[in-house]
PDB file of C-alpha atoms in Angstrom:
ATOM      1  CA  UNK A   1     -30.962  25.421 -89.625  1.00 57.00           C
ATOM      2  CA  UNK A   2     -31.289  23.931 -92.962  1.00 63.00           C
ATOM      3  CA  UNK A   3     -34.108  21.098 -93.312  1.00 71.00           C
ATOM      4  CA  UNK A   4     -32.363  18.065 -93.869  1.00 77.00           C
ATOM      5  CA  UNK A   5     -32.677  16.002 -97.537  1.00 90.00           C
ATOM      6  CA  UNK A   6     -33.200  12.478 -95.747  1.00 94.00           C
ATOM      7  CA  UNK A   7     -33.683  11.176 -92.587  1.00 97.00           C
ATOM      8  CA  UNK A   8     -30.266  10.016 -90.759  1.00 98.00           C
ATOM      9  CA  UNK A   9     -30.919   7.850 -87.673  1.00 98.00           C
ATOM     10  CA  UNK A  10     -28.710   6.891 -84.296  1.00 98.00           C
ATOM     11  CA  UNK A  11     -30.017   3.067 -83.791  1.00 98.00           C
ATOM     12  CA  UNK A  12     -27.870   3.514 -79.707  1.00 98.00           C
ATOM     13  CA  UNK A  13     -27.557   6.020 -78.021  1.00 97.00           C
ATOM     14  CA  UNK A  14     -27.904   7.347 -74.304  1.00 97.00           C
ATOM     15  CA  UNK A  15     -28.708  10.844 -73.026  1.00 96.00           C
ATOM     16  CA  UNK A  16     -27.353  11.256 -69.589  1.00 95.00           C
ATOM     17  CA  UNK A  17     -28.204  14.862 -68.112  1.00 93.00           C
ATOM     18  CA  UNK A  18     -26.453  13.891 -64.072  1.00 91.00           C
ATOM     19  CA  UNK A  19     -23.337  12.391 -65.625  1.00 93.00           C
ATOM     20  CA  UNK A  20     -22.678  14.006 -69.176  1.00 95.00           C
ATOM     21  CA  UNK A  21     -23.526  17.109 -71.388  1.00 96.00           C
ATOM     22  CA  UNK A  22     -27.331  15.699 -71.613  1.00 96.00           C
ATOM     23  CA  UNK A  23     -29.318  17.703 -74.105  1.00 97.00           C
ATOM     24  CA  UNK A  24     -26.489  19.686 -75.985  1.00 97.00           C
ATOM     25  CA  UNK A  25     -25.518  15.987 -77.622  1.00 97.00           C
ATOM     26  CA  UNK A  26     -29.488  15.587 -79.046  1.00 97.00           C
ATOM     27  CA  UNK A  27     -28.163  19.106 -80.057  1.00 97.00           C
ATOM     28  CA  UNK A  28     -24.698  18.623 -81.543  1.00 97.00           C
ATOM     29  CA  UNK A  29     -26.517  15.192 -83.564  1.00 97.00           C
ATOM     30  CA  UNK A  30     -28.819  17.934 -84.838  1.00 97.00           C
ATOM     31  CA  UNK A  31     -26.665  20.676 -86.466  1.00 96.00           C
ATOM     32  CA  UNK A  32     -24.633  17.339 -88.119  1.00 96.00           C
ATOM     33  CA  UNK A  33     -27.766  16.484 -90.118  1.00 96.00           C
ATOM     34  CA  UNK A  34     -29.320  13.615 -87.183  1.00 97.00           C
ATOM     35  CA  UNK A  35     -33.220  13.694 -87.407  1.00 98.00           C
ATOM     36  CA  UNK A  36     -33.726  10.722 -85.079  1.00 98.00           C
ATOM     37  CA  UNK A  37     -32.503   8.729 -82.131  1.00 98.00           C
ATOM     38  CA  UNK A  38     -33.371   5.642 -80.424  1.00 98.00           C
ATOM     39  CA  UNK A  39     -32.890   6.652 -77.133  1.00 98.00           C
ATOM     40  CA  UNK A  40     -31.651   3.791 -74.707  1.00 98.00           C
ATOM     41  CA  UNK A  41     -31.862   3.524 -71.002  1.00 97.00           C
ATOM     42  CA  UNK A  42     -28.784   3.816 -69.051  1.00 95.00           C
ATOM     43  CA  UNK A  43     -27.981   1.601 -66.080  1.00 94.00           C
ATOM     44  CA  UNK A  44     -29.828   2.344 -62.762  1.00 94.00           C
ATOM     45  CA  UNK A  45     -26.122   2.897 -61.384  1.00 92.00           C
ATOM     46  CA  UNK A  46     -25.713   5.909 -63.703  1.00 90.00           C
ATOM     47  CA  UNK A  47     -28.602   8.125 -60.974  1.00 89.00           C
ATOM     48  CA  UNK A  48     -27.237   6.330 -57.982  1.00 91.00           C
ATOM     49  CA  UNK A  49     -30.087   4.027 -58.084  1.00 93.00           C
ATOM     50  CA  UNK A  50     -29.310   0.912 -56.010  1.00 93.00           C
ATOM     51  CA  UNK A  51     -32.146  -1.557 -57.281  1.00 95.00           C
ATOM     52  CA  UNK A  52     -33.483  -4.484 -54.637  1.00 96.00           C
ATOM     53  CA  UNK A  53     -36.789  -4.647 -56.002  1.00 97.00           C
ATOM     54  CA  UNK A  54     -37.941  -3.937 -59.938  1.00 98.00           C
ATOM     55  CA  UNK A  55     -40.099  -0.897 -59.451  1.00 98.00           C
ATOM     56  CA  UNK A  56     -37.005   0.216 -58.857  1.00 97.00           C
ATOM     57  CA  UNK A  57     -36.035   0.470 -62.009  1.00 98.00           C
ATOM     58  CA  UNK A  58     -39.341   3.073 -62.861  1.00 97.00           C
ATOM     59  CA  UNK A  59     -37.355   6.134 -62.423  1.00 96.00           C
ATOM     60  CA  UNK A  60     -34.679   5.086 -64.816  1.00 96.00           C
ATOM     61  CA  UNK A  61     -37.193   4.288 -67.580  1.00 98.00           C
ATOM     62  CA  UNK A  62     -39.666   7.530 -66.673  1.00 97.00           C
ATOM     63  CA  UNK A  63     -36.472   9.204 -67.140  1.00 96.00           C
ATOM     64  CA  UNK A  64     -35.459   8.033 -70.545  1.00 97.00           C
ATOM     65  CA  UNK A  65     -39.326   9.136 -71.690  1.00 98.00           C
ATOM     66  CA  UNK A  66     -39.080  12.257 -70.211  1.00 98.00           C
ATOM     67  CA  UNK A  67     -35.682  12.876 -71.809  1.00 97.00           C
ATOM     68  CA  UNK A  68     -37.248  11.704 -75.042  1.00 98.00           C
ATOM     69  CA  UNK A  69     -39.767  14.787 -75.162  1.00 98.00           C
ATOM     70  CA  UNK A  70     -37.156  17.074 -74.179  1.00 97.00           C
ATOM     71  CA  UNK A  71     -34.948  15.463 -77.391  1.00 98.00           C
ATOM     72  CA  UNK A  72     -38.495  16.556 -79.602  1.00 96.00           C
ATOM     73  CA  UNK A  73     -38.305  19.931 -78.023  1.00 96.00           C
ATOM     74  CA  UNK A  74     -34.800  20.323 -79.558  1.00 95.00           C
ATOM     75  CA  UNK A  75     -36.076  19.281 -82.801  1.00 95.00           C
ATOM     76  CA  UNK A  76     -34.900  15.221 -82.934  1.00 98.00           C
ATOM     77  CA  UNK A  77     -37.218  12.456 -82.901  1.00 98.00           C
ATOM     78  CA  UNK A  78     -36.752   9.685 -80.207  1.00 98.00           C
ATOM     79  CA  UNK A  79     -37.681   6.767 -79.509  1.00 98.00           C
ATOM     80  CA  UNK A  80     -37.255   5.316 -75.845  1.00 98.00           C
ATOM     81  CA  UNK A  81     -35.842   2.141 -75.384  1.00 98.00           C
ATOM     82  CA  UNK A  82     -36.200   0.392 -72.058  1.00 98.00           C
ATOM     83  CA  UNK A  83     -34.681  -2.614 -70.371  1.00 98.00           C
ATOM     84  CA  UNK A  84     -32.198  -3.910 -67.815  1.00 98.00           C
ATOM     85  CA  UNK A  85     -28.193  -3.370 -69.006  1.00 97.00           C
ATOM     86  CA  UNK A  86     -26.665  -6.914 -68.735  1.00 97.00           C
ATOM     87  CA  UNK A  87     -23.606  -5.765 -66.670  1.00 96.00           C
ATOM     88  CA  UNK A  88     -26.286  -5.171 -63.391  1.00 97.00           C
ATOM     89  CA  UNK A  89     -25.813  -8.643 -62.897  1.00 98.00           C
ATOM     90  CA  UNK A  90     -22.329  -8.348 -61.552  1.00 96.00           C
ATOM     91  CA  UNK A  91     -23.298  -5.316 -59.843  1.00 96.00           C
ATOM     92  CA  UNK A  92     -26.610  -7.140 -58.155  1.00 97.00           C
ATOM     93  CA  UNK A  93     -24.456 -10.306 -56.890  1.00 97.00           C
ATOM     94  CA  UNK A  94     -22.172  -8.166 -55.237  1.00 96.00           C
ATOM     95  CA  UNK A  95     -25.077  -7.516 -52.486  1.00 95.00           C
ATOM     96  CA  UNK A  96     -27.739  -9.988 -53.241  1.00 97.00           C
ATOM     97  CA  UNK A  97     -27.621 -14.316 -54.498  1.00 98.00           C
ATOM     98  CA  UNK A  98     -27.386 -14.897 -58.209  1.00 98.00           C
ATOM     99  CA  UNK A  99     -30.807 -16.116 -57.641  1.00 98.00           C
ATOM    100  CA  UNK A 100     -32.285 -13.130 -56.811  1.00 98.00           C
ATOM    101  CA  UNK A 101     -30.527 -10.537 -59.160  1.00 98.00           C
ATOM    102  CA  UNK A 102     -32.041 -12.782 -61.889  1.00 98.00           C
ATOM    103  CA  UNK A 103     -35.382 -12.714 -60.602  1.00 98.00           C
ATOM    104  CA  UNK A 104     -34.984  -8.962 -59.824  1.00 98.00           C
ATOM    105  CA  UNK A 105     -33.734  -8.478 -63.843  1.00 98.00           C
ATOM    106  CA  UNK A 106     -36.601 -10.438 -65.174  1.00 98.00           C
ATOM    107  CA  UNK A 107     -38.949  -8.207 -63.094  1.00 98.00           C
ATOM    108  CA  UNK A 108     -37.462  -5.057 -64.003  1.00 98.00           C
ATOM    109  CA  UNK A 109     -37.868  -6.144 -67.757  1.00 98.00           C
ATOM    110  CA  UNK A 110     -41.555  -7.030 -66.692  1.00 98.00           C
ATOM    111  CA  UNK A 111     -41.575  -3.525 -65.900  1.00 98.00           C
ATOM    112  CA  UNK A 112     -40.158  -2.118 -69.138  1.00 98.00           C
ATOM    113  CA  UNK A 113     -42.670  -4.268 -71.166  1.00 98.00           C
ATOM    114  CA  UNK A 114     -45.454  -2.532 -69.499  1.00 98.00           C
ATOM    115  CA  UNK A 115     -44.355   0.595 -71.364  1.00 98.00           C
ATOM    116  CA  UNK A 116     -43.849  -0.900 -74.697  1.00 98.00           C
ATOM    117  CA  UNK A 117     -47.180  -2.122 -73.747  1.00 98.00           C
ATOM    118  CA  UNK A 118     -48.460   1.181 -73.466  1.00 97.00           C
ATOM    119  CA  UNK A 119     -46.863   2.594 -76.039  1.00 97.00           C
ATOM    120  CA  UNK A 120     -44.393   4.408 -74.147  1.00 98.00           C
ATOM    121  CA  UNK A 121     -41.236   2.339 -75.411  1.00 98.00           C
ATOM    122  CA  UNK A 122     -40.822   0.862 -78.468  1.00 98.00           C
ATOM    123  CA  UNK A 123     -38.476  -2.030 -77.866  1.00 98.00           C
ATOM    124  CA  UNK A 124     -37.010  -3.327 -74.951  1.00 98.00           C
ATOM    125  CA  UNK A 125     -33.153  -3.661 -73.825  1.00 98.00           C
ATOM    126  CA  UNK A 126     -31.319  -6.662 -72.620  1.00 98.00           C
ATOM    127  CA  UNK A 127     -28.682  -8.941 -73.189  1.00 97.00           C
ATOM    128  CA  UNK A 128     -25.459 -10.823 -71.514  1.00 97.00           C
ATOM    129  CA  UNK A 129     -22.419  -9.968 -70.239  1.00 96.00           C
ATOM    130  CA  UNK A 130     -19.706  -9.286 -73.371  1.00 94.00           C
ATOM    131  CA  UNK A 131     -16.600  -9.728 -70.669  1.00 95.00           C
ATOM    132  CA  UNK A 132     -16.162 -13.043 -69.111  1.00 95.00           C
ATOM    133  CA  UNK A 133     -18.088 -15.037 -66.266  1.00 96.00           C
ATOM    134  CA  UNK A 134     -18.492 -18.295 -64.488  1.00 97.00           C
ATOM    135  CA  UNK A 135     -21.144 -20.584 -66.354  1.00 98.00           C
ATOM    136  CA  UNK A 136     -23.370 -20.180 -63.230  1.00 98.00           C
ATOM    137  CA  UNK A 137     -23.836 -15.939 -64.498  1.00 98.00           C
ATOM    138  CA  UNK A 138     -23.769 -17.081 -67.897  1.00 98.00           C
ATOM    139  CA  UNK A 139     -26.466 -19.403 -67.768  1.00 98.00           C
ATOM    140  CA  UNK A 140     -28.778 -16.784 -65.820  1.00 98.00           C
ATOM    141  CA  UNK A 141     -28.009 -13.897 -67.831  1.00 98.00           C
ATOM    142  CA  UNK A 142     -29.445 -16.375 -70.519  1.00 98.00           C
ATOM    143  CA  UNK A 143     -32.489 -16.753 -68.926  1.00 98.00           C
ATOM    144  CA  UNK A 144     -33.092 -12.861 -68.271  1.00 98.00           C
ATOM    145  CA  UNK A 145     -32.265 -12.721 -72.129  1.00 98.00           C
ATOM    146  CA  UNK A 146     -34.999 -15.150 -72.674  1.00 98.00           C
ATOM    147  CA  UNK A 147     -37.348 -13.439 -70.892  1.00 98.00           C
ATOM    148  CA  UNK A 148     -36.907 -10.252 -73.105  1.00 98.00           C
ATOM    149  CA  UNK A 149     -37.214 -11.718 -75.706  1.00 98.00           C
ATOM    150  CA  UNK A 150     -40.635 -13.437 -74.263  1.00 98.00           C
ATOM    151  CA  UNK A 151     -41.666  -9.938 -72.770  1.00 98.00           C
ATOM    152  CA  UNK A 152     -41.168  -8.273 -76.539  1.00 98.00           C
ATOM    153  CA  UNK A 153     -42.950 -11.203 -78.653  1.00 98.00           C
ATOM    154  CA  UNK A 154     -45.664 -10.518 -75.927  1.00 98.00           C
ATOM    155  CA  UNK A 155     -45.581  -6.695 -76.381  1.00 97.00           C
ATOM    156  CA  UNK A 156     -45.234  -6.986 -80.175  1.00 98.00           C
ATOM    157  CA  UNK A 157     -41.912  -4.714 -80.256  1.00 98.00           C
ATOM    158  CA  UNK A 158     -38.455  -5.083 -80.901  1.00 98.00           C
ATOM    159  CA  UNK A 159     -35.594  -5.911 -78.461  1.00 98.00           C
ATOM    160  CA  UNK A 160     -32.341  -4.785 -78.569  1.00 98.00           C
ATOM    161  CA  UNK A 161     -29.156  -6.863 -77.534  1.00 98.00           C
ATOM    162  CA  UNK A 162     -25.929  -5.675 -75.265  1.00 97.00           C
ATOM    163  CA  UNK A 163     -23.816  -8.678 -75.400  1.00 97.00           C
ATOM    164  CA  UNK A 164     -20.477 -10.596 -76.290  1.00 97.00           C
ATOM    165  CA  UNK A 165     -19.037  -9.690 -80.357  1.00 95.00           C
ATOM    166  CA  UNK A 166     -19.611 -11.922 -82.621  1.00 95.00           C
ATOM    167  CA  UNK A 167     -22.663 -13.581 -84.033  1.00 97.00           C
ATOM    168  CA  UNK A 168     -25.168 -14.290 -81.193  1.00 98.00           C
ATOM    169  CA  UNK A 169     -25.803 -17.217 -83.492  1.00 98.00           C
ATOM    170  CA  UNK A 170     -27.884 -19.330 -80.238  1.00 98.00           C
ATOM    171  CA  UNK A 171     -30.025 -16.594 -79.746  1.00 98.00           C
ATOM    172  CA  UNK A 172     -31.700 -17.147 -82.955  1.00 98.00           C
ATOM    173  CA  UNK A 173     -33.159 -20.130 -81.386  1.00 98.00           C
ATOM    174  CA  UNK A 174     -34.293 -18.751 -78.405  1.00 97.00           C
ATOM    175  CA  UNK A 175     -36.224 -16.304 -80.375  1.00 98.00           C
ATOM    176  CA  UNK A 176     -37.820 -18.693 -82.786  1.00 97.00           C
ATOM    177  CA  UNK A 177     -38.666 -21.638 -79.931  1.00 96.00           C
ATOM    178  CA  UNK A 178     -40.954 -18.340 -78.466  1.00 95.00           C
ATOM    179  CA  UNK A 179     -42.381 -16.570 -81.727  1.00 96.00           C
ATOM    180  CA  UNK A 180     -40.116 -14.165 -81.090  1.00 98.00           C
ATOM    181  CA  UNK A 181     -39.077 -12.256 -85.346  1.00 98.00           C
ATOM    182  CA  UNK A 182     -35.524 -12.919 -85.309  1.00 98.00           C
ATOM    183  CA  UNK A 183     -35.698  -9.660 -87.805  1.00 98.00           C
ATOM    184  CA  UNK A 184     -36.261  -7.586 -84.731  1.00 98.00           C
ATOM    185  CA  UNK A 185     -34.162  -8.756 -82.460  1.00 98.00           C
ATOM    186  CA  UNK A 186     -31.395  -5.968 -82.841  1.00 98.00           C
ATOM    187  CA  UNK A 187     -27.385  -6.345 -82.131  1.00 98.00           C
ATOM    188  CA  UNK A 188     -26.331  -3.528 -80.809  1.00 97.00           C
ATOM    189  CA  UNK A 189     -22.857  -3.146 -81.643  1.00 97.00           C
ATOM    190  CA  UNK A 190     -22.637  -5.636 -84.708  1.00 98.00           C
ATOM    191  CA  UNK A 191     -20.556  -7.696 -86.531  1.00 96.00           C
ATOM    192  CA  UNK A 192     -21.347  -8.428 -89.867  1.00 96.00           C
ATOM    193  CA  UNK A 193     -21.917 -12.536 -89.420  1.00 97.00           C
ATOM    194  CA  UNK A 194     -24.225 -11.689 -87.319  1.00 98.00           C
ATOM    195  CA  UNK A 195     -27.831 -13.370 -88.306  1.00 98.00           C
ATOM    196  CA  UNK A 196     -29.641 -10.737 -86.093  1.00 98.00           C
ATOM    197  CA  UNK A 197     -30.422  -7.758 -87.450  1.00 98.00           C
ATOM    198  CA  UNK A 198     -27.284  -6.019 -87.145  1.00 98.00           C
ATOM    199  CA  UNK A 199     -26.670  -1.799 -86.111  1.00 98.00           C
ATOM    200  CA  UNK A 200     -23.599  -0.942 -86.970  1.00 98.00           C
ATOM    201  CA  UNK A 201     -21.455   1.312 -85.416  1.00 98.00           C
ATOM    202  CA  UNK A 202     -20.976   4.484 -87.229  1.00 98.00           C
ATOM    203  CA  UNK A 203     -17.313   4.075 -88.636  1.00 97.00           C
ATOM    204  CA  UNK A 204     -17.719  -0.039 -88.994  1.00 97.00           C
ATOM    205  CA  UNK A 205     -15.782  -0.591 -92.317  1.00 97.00           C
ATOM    206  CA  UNK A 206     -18.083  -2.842 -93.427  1.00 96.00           C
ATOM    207  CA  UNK A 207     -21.166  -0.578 -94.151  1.00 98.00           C
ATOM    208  CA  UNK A 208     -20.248   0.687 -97.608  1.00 97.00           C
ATOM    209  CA  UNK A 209     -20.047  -3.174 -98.831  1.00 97.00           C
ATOM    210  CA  UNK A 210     -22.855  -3.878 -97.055  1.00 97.00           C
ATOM    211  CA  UNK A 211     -24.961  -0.846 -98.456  1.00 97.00           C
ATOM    212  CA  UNK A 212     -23.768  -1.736-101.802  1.00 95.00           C
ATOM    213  CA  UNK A 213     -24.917  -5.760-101.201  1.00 95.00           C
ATOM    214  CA  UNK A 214     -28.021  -4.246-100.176  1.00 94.00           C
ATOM    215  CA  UNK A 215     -27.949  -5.875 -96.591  1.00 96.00           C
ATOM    216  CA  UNK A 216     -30.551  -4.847 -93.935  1.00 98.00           C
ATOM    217  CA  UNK A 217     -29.088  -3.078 -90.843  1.00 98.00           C
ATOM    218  CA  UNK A 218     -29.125   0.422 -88.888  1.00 98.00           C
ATOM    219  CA  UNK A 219     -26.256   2.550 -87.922  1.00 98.00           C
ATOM    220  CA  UNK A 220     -25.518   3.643 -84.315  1.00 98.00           C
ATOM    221  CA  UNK A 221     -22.921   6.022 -82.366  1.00 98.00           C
ATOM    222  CA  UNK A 222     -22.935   4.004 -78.983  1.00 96.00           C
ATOM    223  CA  UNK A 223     -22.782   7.610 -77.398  1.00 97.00           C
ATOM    224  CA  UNK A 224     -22.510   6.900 -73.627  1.00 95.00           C
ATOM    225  CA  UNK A 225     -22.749  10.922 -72.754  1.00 96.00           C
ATOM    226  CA  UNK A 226     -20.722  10.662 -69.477  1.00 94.00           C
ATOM    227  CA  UNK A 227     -17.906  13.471 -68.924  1.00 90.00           C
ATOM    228  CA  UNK A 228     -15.523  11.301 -67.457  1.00 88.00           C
ATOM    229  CA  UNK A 229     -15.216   9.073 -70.476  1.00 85.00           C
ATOM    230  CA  UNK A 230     -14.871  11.687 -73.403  1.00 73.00           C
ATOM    231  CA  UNK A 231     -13.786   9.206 -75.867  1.00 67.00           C
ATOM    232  CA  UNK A 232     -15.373   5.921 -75.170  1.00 78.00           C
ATOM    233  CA  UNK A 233     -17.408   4.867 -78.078  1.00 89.00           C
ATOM    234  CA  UNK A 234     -18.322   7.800 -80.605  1.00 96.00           C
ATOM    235  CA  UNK A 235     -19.584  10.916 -80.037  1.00 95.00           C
ATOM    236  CA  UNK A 236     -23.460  12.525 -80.950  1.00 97.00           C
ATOM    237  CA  UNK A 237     -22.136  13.653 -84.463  1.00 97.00           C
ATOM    238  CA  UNK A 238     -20.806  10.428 -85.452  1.00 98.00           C
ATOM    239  CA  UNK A 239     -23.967   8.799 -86.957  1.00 98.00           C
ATOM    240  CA  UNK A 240     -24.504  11.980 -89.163  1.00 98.00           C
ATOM    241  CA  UNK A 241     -21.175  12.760 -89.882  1.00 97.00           C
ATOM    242  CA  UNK A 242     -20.206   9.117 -91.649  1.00 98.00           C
ATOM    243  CA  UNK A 243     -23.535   9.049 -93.087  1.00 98.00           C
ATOM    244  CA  UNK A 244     -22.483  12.136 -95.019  1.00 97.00           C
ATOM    245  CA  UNK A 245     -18.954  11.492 -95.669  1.00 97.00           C
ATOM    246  CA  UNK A 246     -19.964   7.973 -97.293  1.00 97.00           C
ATOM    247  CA  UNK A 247     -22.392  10.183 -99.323  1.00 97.00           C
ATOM    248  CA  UNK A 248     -20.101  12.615-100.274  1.00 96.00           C
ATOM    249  CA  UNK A 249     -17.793  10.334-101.726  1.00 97.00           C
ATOM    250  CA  UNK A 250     -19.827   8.300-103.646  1.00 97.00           C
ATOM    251  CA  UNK A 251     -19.904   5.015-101.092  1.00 96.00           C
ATOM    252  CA  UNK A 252     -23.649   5.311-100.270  1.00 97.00           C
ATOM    253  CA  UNK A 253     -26.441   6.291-102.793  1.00 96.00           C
ATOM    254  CA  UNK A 254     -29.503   8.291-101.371  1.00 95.00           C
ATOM    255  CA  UNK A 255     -31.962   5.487-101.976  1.00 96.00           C
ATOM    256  CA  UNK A 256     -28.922   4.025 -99.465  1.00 97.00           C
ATOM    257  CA  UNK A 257     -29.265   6.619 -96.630  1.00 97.00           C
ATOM    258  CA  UNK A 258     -33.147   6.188 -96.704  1.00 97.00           C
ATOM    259  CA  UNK A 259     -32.856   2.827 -96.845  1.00 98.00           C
ATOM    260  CA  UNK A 260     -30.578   2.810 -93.440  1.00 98.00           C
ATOM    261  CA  UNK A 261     -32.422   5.668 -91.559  1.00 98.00           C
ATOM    262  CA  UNK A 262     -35.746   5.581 -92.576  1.00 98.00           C
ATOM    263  CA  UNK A 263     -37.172   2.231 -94.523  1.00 98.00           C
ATOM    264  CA  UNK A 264     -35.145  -0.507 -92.302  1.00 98.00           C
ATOM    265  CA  UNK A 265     -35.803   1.022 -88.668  1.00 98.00           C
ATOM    266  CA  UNK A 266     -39.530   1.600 -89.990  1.00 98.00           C
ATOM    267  CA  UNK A 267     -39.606  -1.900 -90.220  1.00 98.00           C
ATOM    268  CA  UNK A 268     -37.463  -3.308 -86.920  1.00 98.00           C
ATOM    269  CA  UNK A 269     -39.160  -1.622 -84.418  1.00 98.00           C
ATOM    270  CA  UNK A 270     -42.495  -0.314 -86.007  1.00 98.00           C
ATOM    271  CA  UNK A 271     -42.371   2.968 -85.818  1.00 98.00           C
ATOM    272  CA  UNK A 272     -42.707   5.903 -88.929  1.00 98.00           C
ATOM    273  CA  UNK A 273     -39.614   8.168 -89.752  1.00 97.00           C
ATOM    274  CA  UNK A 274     -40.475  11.136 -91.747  1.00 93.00           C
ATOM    275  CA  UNK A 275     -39.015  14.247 -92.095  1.00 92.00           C
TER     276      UNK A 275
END
């Protein structure tokens, strides 16, 4: 396989070896021209994990490292994200109080700090639920948000947001009010009002415009890697694939596609992409 000119990098994406194709995606974003992935942990209900306590949660994120060597073994960098997908709330309170599927959230992100701690992780995953729930939900899955974003000013790494579209305008406060850079706090999924740093996904209209405007965001796939849901979200080769038709025609520049997949996530979450 030819070496690639630049660097193109998937800002989401999950690896799921029990439920989907597992490796032959890192493999498929590959042969497109993908160099590197943030790799994101999938929810504990995606092994049949039924969490009551948070070192529960371990073999999820040991899983998502392991799978990240395995990615380097097939020749793509990747970088493990770890953290608590907003939607175990509603799956918690259907067998435990509200009370304690908070408490068990927050401890489970505890958890996933210690490997950003160690260097293990290099941001941590969190959020609220982006389909509707009573205020009493809402207001906790605020507070488990809150304490990622505590956990990752603590850790010094990035976080990275599942949540409702639109903006997330509020949770620029509750970064600042804890020292946490709003520049690092990462919408997953993103609309372009955001005033987090936004990662697009791959065939978001807006990212010629916003290359051209000079704007700072990543690009992302969403790739959920489950065989039961073929065409939910985009597949391993969409990150490359747009990068390259937007090249091709003249929409992005090369000092662009370096800018996207190399200088930006550099910066966000610390880490070095080379080739």
């Amino acid at each position: 396989m030819q070496k690639p000119r630049f660097p193109i990098t998937d800002d989401h994406m999950h690896i799921d070896p029990v439920n989907g194709i597992g490796i032959n995606a890192v493999k498929e974003f590959a042969r497109s021209g993908g160099t590197h992935i943030f790799l994101v942990t999938k929810p504990s209900w995606s092994f049949g994990i039924d969490a009551v306590r948070p070192d529960d949660f371990r073999p999820v994120f040991e899983k998502t490292i392991a799978l990240a060597v395995e990615c380097r073994e097939a020749g793509v960098t990747a970088f493990p994200i770890l953290g608590v997908h907003p939607a175990e709330i509603s799956r918690l309170t259907a067998r435990m109080s509200l009370a304690d599927a908070e408490a068990l959230m927050i401890g489970a992100l505890r958890v996933a700090a210690e490997y950003a701690m160690n260097g293990e992780a290099v941001a941590l995953k969190s959020g609220r639920p982006h389909y509707e729930v009573d205020a009493e939900v809402w207001a906790a899955s605020n507070r488990v948000l809150a304490s990622a974003l505590q956990f990752s000013a603590e850790c010094g790494c990035a976080v990275q947001l599942h949540a409702e579209s639109g903006p997330c305008a509020d949770v620029v406060g509750m970064a600042e009010g804890i020292g946490m850079p709003v520049d690092r706090v990462v919408k997953h999924f993103a609309t372009p009002d955001t005033p987090l740093h936004p990662s697009f996904i791959a065939n978001h209209e807006s990212i010629p415009e916003a290359a051209e405007e000079g704007k700072v965001f990543t690009m992302e796939s969403d790739y959920i890697d489950e065989r039961d849901r073929p065409g939910s979200v985009l597949g391993p080769r969409s990150v490359p694939r747009f990068t390259l038709r937007h090249l091709e025609a003249g929409r992005l520049s090369e000092e662009a596609v370096w800018r996207i997949h190399a200088e930006v996530p550099e910066r966000v979450y610390g880490v070095e992409i080379t080739l």
